[in-house]
Phi, psi and omega in degrees: 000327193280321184290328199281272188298347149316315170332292181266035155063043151221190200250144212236156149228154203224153183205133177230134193224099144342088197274017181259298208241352189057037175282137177208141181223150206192138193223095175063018219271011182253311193317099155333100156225159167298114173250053176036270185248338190288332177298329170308352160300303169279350162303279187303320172320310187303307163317327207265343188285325181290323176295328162283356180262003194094323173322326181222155192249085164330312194260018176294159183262145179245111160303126149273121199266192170288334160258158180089039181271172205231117199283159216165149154305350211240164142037225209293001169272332158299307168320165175217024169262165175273152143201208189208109171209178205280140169321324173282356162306279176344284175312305212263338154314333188290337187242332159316296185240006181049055206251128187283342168276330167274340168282330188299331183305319206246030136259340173301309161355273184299300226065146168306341178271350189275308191294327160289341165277358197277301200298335182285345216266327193239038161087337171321067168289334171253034198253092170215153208267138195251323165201168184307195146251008159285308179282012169283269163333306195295264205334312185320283155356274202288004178257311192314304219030297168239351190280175193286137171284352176230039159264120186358276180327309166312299191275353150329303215261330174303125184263010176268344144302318185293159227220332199250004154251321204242163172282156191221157156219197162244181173276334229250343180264327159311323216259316172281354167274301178312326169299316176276317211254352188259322157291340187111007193249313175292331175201082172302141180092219186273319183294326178289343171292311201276004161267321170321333193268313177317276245297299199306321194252031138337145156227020148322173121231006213226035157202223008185287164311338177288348201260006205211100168256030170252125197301351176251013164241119176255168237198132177235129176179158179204127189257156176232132173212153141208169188330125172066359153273100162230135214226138171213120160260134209225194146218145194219118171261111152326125160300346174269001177101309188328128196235094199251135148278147167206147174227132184191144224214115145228166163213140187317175117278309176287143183279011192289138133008273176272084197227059177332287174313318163320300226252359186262351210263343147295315178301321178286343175255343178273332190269330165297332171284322173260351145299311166320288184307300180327297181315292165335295185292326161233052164055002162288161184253350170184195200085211183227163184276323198133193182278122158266173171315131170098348204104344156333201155187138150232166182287000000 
């Protein structure tokens, strides 16, 4: 895994967790970092927990008006109309397209002390939200200001990298909010079914998924990105019943934009980490498993 990411030129940190048998692989996986968009995970855990408890009415509809949206590339940050749609409309922009103006609705909704008391309430300590993503962007903003975003120099200086300024977690803490939300424990009933199901209509296909090209391993998952960072926490269902958590944190050396190898260089180390645990789980020391989807083989 470390060879994977030296490869495509970043630096990786990784935590895989057997959501069966609690067989665990781990690369850095205590190491604090900022995790960007991947925190919107913990947004929703919250949401969907408030909902099980009653607290909150999932399909009430929330107006939007056409200004003040929090800027972003994706869904209602893109947009340019009011519209009206339900908090779980939200969840699932928030988790499809990573849309920042529908996650900024539902920490206003929550708040930052419900979602950070949610994580400590389910042992996570050191997984904590610091700001929106509007205040987030504003940081972003006001370190860039007018320079280029992919100049070195520039990206020194952002203090939405630093882990101990922006919101953090670890990989070895993420694989365990996941882990909590697939058992039942972070949002019991029908609200942990239906975020299990948002986290599945990701339409990322090109980190996490990449490493799992087969039409019969589904793929769960919320990506994060900011300059030289890009991150995806998932979970990948076996057709054999096999159940993997994975969390993986890189950050670039080069500052470009676009680093196709950087973001397939998740994929490729999260598909190494959950071969180790199969092998591991079915007592072979190598080989394969059989024909994967497409033509492919996997373990």
């Amino acid at each position: 895994m470390a060879a994977a990411f030296a490869e495509a030129g970043v630096t990786g940190l990784l935590h895989a967790r057997d959501l069966d048998t609690g067989a665990e692989l781990s690369l850095g996986a205590d190491t604090p970092v900022s995790t960007a968009s991947v925190h919107k995970l913990c947004l929703l855990v919250t949401l969907y927990r408030e909902a099980a408890a009653g607290r909150i009415d999932l399909t009430r509809p929330v107006d939007l008006p056409a200004t003040d949206r929090t800027p972003g590339r994706t869904g209602l940050s893109a947009m340019l109309d009011a519209a009206r749609l339900s908090l779980r409309d939200l969840a699932y922009l928030t988790v499809a397209v990573s849309d920042n103006t529908a996650a900024d609705v539902l920490w206003d909704e929550i708040g930052l002390d419900t979602v950070n008391r949610t994580m400590a309430e389910l042992g996570l300590t050191h997984t904590v939200a610091v700001h929106t993503v509007r205040e987030m962007v504003a940081a972003l903003a006001e370190d860039t200001d007018r320079d280029s975003p992919v100049d070195p120099a520039v990206v020194a200086r952002l203090r939405v990298l630093d882990p101990a300024f922006t919101n953090r977690s670890t990989a070895r803490e993420m694989t365990a909010l996941l882990a909590a939300l697939w058992h039942g424990d972070a949002c019991p009933g029908e609200p942990g079914a239906a975020l299990r199901r948002l986290l599945g209509l990701q339409v990322w296909p090109h980190r996490l998924a990449s490493g799992f090209p087969f039409d019969d391993v589904r793929v769960h998952g919320k990506t994060g990105t900011l300059p030289t960072l890009r991150h995806e926490v998932g979970v990948v269902e076996y057709p054999d019943g096999g159940r993997y958590a994975l969390a993986v944190f890189t950050r670039a050396a080069a500052t470009a934009i676009t680093l196709p190898t950087a973001d397939a260089a998740i994929g490729t180390a999260a598909r190494l980490a959950v071969d180790a645990l199969r092998l591991t789980a079915s007592g072979r020391a190598g080989g394969d498993g059989g024909d994967g989807a497409g033509g492919g083989t996997r373990s």
